[in-house]
XYZ file of C-alpha atoms in Angstrom:
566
model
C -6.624 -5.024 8.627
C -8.482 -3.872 12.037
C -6.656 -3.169 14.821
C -7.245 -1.904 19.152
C -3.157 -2.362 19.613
C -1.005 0.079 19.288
C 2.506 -0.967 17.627
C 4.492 1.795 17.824
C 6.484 2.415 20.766
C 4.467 4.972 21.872
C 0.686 5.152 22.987
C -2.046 6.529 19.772
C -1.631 10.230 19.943
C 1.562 10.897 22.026
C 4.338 13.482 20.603
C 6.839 11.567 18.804
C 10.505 12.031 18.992
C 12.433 15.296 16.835
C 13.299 12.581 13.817
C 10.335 10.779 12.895
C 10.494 7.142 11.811
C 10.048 7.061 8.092
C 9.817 3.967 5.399
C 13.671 4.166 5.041
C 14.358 0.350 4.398
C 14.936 -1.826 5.931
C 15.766 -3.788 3.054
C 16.949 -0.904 0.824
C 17.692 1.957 2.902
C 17.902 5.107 -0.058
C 16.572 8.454 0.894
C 14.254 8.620 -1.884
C 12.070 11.588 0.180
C 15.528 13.464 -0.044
C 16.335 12.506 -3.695
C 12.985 14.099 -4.880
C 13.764 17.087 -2.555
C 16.788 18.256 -3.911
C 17.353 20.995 -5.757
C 19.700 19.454 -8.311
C 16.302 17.244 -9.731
C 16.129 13.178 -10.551
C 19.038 13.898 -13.231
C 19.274 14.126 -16.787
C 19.211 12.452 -20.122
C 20.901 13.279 -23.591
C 19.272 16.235 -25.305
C 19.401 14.249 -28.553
C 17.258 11.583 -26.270
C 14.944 14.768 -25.596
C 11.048 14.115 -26.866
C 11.521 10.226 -26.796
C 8.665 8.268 -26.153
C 8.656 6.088 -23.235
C 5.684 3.355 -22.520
C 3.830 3.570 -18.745
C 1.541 1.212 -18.467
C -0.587 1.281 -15.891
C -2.360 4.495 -14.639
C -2.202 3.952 -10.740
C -0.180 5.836 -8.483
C 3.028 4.431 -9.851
C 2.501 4.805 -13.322
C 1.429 8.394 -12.970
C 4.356 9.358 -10.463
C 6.596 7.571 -13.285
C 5.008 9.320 -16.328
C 5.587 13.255 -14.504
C 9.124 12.378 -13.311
C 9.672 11.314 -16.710
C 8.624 14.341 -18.260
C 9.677 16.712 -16.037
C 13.002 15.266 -17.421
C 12.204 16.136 -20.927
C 11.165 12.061 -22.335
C 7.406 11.863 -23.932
C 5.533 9.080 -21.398
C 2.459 7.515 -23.101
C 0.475 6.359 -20.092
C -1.797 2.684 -20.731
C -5.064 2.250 -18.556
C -7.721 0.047 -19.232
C -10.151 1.797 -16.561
C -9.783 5.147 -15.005
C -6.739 6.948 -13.884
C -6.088 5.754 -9.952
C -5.451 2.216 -9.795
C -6.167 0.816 -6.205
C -6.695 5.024 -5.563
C -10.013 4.581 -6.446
C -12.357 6.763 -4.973
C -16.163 6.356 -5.545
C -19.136 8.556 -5.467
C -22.740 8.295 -4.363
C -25.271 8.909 -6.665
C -26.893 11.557 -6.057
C -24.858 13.335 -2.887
C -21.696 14.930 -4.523
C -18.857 15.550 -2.339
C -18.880 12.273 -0.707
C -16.350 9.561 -1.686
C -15.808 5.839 -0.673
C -12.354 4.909 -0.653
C -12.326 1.352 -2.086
C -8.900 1.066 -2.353
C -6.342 3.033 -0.484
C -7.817 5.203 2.207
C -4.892 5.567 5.395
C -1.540 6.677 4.898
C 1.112 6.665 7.260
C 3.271 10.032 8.038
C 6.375 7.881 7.457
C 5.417 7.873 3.573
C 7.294 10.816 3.317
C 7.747 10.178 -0.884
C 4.288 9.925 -1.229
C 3.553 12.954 0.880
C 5.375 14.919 -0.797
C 3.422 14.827 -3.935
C 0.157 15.247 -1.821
C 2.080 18.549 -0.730
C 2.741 19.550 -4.308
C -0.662 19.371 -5.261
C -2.109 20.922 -2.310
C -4.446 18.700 -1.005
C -5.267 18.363 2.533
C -5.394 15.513 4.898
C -7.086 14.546 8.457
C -6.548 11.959 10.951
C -8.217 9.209 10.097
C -10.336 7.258 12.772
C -8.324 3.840 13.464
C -9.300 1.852 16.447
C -8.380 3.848 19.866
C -7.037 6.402 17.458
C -7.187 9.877 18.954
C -9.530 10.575 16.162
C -11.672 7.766 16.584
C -14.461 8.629 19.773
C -14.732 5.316 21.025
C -14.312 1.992 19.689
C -15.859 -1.219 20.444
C -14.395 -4.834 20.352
C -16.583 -7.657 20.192
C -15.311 -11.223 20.703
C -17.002 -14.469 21.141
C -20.722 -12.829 21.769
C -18.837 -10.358 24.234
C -18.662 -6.613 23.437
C -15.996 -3.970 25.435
C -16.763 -0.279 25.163
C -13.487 1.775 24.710
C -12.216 5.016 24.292
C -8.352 3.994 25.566
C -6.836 0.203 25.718
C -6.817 0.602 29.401
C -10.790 0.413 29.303
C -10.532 -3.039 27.966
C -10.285 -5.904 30.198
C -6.326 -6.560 31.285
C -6.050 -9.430 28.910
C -6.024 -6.793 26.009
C -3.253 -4.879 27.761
C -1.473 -8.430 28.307
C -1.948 -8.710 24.522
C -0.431 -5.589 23.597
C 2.816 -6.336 26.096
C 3.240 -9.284 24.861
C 3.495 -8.355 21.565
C 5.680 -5.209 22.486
C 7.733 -8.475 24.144
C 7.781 -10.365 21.193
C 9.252 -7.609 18.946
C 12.152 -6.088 21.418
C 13.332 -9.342 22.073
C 12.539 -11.067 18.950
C 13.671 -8.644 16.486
C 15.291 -5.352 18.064
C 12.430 -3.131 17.253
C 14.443 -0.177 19.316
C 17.591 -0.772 17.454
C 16.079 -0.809 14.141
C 13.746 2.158 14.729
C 16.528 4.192 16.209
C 18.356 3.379 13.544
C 15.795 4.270 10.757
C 15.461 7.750 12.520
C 19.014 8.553 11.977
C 19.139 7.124 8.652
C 22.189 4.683 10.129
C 22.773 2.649 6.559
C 24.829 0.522 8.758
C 23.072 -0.617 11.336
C 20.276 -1.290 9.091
C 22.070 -3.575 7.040
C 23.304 -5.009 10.099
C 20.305 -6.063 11.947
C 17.875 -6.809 9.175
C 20.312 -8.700 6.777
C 20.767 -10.844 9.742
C 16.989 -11.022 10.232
C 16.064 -11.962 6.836
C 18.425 -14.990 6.641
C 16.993 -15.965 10.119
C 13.559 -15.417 9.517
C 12.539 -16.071 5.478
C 11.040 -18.894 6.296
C 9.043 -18.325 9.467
C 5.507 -17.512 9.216
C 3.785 -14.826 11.343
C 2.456 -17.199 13.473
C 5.383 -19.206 13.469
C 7.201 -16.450 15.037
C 4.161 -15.376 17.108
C 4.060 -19.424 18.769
C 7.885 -19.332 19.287
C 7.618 -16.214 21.305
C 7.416 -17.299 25.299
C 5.282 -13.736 25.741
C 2.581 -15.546 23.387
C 2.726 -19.164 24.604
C -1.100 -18.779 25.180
C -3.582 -19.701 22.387
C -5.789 -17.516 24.059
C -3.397 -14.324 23.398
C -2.694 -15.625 19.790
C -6.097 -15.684 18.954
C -7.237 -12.522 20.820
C -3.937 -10.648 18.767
C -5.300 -12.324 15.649
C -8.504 -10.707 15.737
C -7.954 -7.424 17.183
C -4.038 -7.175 16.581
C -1.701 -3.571 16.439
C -2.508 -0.577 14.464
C -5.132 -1.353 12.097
C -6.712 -4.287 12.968
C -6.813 -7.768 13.408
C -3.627 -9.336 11.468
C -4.845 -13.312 11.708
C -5.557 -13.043 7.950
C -1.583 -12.978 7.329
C -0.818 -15.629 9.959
C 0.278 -17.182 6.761
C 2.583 -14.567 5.778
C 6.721 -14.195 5.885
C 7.127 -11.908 9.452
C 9.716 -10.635 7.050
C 6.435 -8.724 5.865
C 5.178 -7.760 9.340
C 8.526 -6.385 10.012
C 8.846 -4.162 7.193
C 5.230 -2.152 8.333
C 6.050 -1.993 12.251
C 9.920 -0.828 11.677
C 8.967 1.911 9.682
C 5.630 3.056 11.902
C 3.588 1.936 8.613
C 0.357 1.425 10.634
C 0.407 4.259 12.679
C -0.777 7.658 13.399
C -2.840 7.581 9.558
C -3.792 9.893 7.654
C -6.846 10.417 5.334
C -6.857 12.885 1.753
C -10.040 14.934 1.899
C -11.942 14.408 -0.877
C -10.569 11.455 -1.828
C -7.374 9.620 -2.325
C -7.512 9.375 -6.305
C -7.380 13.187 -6.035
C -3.442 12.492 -6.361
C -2.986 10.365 -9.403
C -5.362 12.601 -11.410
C -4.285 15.806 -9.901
C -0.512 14.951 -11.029
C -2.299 13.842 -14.560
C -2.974 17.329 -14.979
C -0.828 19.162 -13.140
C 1.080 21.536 -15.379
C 4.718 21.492 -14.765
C 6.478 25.374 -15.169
C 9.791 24.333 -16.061
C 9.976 20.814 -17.628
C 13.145 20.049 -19.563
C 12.491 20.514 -23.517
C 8.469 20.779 -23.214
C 6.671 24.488 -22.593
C 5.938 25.845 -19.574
C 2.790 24.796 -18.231
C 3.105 21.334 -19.987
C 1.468 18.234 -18.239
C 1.049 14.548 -18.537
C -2.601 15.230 -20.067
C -1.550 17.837 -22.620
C 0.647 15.113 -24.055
C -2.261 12.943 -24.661
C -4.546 13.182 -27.508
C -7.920 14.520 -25.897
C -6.036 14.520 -22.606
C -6.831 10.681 -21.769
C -4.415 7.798 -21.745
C -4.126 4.888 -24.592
C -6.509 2.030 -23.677
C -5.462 -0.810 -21.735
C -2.602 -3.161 -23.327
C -2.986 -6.662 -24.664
C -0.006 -7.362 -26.143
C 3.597 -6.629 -25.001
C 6.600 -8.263 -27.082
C 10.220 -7.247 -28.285
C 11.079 -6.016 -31.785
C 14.570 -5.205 -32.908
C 16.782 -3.526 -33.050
C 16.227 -4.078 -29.001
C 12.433 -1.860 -29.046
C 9.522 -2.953 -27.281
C 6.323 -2.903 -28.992
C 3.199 -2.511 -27.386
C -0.784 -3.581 -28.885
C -3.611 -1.660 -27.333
C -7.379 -3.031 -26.775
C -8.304 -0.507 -29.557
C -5.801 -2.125 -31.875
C -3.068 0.485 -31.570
C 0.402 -0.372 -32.098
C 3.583 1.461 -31.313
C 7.307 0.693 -30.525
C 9.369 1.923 -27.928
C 13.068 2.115 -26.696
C 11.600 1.540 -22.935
C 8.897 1.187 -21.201
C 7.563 0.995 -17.543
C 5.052 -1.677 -16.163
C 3.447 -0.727 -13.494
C 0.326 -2.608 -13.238
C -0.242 -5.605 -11.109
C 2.441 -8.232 -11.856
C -0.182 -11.320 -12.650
C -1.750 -9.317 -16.055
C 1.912 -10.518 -17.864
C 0.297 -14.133 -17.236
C -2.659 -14.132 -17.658
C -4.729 -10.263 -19.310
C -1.238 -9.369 -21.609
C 0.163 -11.383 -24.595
C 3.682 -11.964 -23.780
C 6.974 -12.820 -24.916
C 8.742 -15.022 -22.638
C 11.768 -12.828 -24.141
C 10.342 -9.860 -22.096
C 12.078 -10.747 -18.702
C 14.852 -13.826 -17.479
C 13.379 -17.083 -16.650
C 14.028 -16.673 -13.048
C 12.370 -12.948 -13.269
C 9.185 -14.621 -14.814
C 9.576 -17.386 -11.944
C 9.179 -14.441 -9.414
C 6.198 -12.671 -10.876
C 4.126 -16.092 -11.093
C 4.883 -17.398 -7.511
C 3.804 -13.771 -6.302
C 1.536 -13.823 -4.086
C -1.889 -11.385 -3.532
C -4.247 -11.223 -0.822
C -8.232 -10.392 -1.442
C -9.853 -7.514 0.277
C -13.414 -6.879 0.274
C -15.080 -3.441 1.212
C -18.306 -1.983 1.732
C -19.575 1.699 2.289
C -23.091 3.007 3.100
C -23.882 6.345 3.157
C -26.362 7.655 6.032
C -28.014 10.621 6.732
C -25.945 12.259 9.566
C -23.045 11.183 11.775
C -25.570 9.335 14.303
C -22.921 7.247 15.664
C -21.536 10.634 18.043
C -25.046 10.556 19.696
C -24.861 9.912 23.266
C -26.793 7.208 24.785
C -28.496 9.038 28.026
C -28.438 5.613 29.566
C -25.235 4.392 29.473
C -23.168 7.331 28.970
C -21.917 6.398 25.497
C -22.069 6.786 22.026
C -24.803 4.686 19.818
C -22.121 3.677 17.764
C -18.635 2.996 17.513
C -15.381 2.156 15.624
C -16.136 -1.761 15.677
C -13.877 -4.658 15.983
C -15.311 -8.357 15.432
C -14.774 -11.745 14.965
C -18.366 -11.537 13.155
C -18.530 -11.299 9.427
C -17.635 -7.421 9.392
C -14.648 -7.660 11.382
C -14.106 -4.419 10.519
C -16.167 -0.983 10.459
C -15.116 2.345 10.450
C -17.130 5.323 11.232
C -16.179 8.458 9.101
C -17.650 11.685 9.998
C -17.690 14.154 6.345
C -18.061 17.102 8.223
C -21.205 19.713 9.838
C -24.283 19.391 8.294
C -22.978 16.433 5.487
C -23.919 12.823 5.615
C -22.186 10.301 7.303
C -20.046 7.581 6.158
C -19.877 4.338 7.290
C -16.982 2.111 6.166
C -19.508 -1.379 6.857
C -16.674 -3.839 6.477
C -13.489 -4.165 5.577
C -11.624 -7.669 4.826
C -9.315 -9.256 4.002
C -8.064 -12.812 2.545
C -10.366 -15.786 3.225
C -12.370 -13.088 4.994
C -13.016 -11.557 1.539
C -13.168 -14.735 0.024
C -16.909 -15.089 1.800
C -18.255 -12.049 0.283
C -17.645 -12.773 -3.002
C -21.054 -14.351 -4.254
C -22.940 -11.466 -2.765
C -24.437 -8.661 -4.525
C -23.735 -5.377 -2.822
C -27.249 -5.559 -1.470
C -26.798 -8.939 -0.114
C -23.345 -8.148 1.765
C -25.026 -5.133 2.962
C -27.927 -6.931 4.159
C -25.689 -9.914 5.693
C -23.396 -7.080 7.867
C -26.572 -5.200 9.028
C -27.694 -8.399 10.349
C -24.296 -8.639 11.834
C -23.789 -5.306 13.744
C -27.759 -5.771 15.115
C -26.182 -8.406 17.410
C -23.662 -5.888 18.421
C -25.909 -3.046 18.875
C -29.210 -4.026 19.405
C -31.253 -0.672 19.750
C -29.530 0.662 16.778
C -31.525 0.843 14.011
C -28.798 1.529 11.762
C -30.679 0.694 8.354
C -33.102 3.265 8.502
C -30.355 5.876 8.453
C -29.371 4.526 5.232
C -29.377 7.390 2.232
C -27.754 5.683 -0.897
C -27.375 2.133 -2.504
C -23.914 0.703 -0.836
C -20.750 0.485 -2.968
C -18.578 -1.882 -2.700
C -15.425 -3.913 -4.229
C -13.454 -7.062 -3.532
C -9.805 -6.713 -5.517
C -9.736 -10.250 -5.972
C -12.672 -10.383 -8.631
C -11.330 -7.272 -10.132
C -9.917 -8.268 -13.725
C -6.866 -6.163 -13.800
C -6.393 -6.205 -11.029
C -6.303 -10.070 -9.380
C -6.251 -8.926 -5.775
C -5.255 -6.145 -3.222
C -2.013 -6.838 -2.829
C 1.188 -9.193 -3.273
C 2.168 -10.550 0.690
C 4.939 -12.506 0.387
C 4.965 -16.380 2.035
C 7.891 -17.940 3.810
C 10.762 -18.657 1.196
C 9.483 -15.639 -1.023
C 12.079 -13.208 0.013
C 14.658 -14.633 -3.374
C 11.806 -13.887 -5.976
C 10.676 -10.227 -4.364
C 14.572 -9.352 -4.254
C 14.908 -10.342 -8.553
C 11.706 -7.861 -9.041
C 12.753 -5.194 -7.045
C 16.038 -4.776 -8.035
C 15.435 -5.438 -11.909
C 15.142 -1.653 -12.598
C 19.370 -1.780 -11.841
C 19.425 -3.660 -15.536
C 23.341 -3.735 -16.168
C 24.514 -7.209 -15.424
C 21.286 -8.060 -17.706
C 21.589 -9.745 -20.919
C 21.251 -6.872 -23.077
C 18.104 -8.715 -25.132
C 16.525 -7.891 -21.688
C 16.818 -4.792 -20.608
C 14.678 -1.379 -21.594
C 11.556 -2.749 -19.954
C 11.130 -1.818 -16.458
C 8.892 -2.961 -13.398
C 7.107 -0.806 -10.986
C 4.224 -0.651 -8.351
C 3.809 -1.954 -5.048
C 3.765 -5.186 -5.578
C 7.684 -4.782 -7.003
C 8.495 -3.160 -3.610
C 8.907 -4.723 -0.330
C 6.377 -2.882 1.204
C 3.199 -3.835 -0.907
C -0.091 -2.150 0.216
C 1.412 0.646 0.756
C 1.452 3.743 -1.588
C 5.091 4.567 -0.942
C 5.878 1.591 -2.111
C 4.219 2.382 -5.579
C 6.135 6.231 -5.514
C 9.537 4.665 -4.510
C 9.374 1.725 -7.419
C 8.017 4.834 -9.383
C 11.598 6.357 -9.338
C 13.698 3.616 -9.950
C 11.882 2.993 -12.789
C 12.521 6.724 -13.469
C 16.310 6.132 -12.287
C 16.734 2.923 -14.745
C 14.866 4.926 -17.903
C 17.145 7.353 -17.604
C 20.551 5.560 -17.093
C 18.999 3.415 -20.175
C 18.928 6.115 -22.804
C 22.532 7.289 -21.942
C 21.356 9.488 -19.182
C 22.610 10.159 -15.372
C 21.918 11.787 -12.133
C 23.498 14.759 -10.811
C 26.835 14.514 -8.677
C 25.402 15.981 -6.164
C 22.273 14.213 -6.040
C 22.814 10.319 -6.699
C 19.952 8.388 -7.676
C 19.227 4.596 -6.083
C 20.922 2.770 -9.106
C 24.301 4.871 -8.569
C 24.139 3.702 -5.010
C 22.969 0.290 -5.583
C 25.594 -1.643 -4.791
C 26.150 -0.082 -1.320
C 22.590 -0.234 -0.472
C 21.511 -3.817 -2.248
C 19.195 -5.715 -0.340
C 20.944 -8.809 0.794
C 21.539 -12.303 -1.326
C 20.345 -15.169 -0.133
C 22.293 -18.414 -1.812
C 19.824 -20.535 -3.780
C 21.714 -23.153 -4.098
């Protein structure tokens, strides 16, 4: 998504308050940044159960998070991936210029993923601000609507019906769902109040669409403003392309300041998933010192992708390879996108409940297309002795780009131009395009925004470029739940808390982003990551420490709320 409008209570850049907002709920409100912080560790398990081999499959974010955790702990993971370790962490080089990544998957993370930070700390690897629109890292930024193009380096340099925009929509959510309350509340980690307010909200609001509750707000009784929010919208970007979407979903990212104030990994973002591959652990449970997830793998790569996934007794899981490979396990973790147990993975319908399997086929994902060029410098901060500003900017459009981000790689590197970014039916249009062809189709596109740019002869490399949706494992970018959706993504989150399961069901365990409630984002993937961690353990007779209580031990205090389906 694109975005000129801030959603946070305060303006892009300004000090925040002492205690920052972090994704702490709302609809399952466990410290998980403090669980992984504490000295007392993620718990324990049998020493009998030490050495026991424990399926991952998948090799994104939340499959690698789950494999360490696990082994830290003393179990054996055996990590599946059919491609590359990363996942939607896929970073992807030029040929020909080392150094220089395109992030086609994940590129802006939030300070309020304080889980997922925490392994970027662990690893070392440094971040920057990365240049969203009227970001204080972003020079200027230009929105162009209907053939008409605003220079800007704040929102007041936009005409006032930008700035009506933004009020109205800072309208919409104090009145419409007590954004003060519930960010207050997140800040002091009130369980209560949380529960309170948004337990409330999701009963009220499950089945109301974004733009349902956008047209039922009095601030946005003009089309005019629902359209202009569409295409230019809060944080990121333009947010029409999940008009269709539960606000459930919108909720969730502006409580928790998900699409604010981001952050960039330099060097790329898959630098975390493989860095934890091979990061050697100094004091694991039962393995040597200096043992990592690669040094448990045979030539230090993962098994091959899976293509078969069924239960053997007495109550194993056994698990076929795309190499032909076949071993059994006491658990396992999935962790790849939920849609491969339909359609990529021969299944048992014994894996999961009938209403669990229910869940995972009405899940819904949204496309995303990207496109990155590599030029010769950083033009774009050239001055135009004319007019005073810079050739090029952050870009905003209700053209076929709609987004493009500028991304400056440093003195004396090449630049990096982010051409478009899209999402949805958005996405949809690229899809019969070469990478030549989209390329060719956006230049044509940005020409009629800056006219005495000639942007393609700074071009340096052939473009790369994905769209999730065509993507075989992968089926899309995200899950975003629709109105009435809120039932089945409760039954997948929760299902790593297995003991009211029929026990012919339990040992197998779901994780990733699309299992939590904030899909898209990559603390979603870490914090699925450890309750999968929390349920493998509890499963083979193990607990967490008294002191530091894991989210199943708490689970019934902090359980997202039931709607009756009746």
């Amino acid at each position: 998504m694109t975005s000129a409008i801030p959603v946070a209570t305060h303006e892009p850049g300004e000090e925040r308050p002492a205690r920052p907002l972090t994704m702490f709920g709302p609809d399952f409100p466990f410290a998980y940044d403090d669980w992984l912080a504490h000295p007392a560790g993620l718990g324990e398990v049998p020493e009998s159960e030490h050495g026991t081999e424990v399926a991952v499959i998948g090799g994104g974010l939340s499959g690698i998070v789950t494999a360490h955790e696990l082994m830290k702990l003393g179990l054996r993971p055996v990590v599946y991936e059919a491609h590359e370790i990363g996942g939607r962490l896929r970073s992807t080089p030029f040929e020909g210029h080392p150094g220089v990544v395109a992030e086609m998957g994940a590129m802006r993370f939030p300070p309020s993923s304080t889980s997922f930070f925490s392994y970027v700390r662990q690893l070392g690897l440094r971040t920057t601000r990365f240049p969203n629109p009227l970001d204080v890292a972003t020079p200027s930024t230009v929105v162009d609507l209907k053939g008409e193009t605003h220079y800007a380096q704040t929102l007041d340099d936009l005409p006032p019906l930008y700035r009506e925009v933004a009020d109205a929509w800072h309208d919409t959510l104090a009145h419409g769902a007590r954004l003060a309350e519930m960010q207050t509340a997140i800040r002091d980690r009130d369980v209560k109040t949380i529960k309170a307010i948004w337990d409330e909200l999701v009963e009220q609001l499950d089945d109301t669409t974004f733009y349902g509750f956008l047209a039922a707000s009095p601030a946005f009784r003009s089309f005019r403003h629902r359209e202009v929010f569409g295409q230019v919208g809060f944080g990121t970007g333009g947010w029409d392309t999940d008009y269709p979407n539960s606000m459930l979903e919108i909720l969730r990212v502006v409580y928790t300041a998900a699409d604010d104030d981001h952050l960039s990994i330099v060097g790329g973002s898959q630098q975390l998933p493989v860095g934890l591959w091979r990061h050697a652990v100094e004091e694991p449970v039962h393995w040597p010192a200096g043992t990592s997830l690669a040094s448990l793998h045979a030539g230090g790569r993962p098994l091959p992708g899976v293509t078969r996934l069924h239960r053997t007794a007495p109550n194993c899981l056994t698990v076929t390879d795309s190499a032909g490979g076949i071993r059994t396990f006491r658990a396992a973790v999935f962790t790849a996108q939920s849609w491969n147990l339909l359609s990529r993975i021969a299944c048992d319908e014994s894996l999961f409940p009938i209403d669990h399997w229910t869940a995972i086929e009405r899940t819904h994902y949204m496309g995303s297309t990207k496109l990155f060029c590599l030029v010769d410098r950083p033009f774009w901060k050239d001055v135009d002795p004319r007019t005073g500003r810079h050739r090029m900017s952050m870009t905003l459009s209700d053209r076929m780009t709609r987004g493009t981000y500028l991304l400056d790689q440093g003195e004396g590197k090449p630049g990096l131009i982010c051409l478009s970014y899209t999402w949805a039916d958005d996405s949809l249009k690229w899809l019969p395009l070469s990478a030549t062809e989209r390329m060719e189709v956006m230049l044509a596109s940005l020409r009629e925004i800056y006219p005495d740019v000639d942007l393609r002869r700074h071009v340096i490399a052939s473009p790369v470029t994905v769209s999730w949706e065509s993507e075989r494992d992968f089926m899309g970018a995200f899950k975003a739940n629709l109105p009435g959706h809120y039932r089945y993504q409760r039954r997948l989150f929760t299902h790593f808390k297995q003991d009211d399961l029929p026990e012919q069901y339990r040992g197998l365990f779901l994780a990733g982003d699309d299992i939590s409630w904030t899909a898209g984002w990559a603390e979603g993937a870490v914090q699925t990551a450890l309750n999968a961690v929390w349920g493998v353990v509890h499963h083979l007779g193990g607990r967490s420490h008294p002191d530091n209580p894991g989210p199943g031990d708490l689970f019934d205090e902090l359980a997202p709320v039931r709607l009756p389906e009746d």
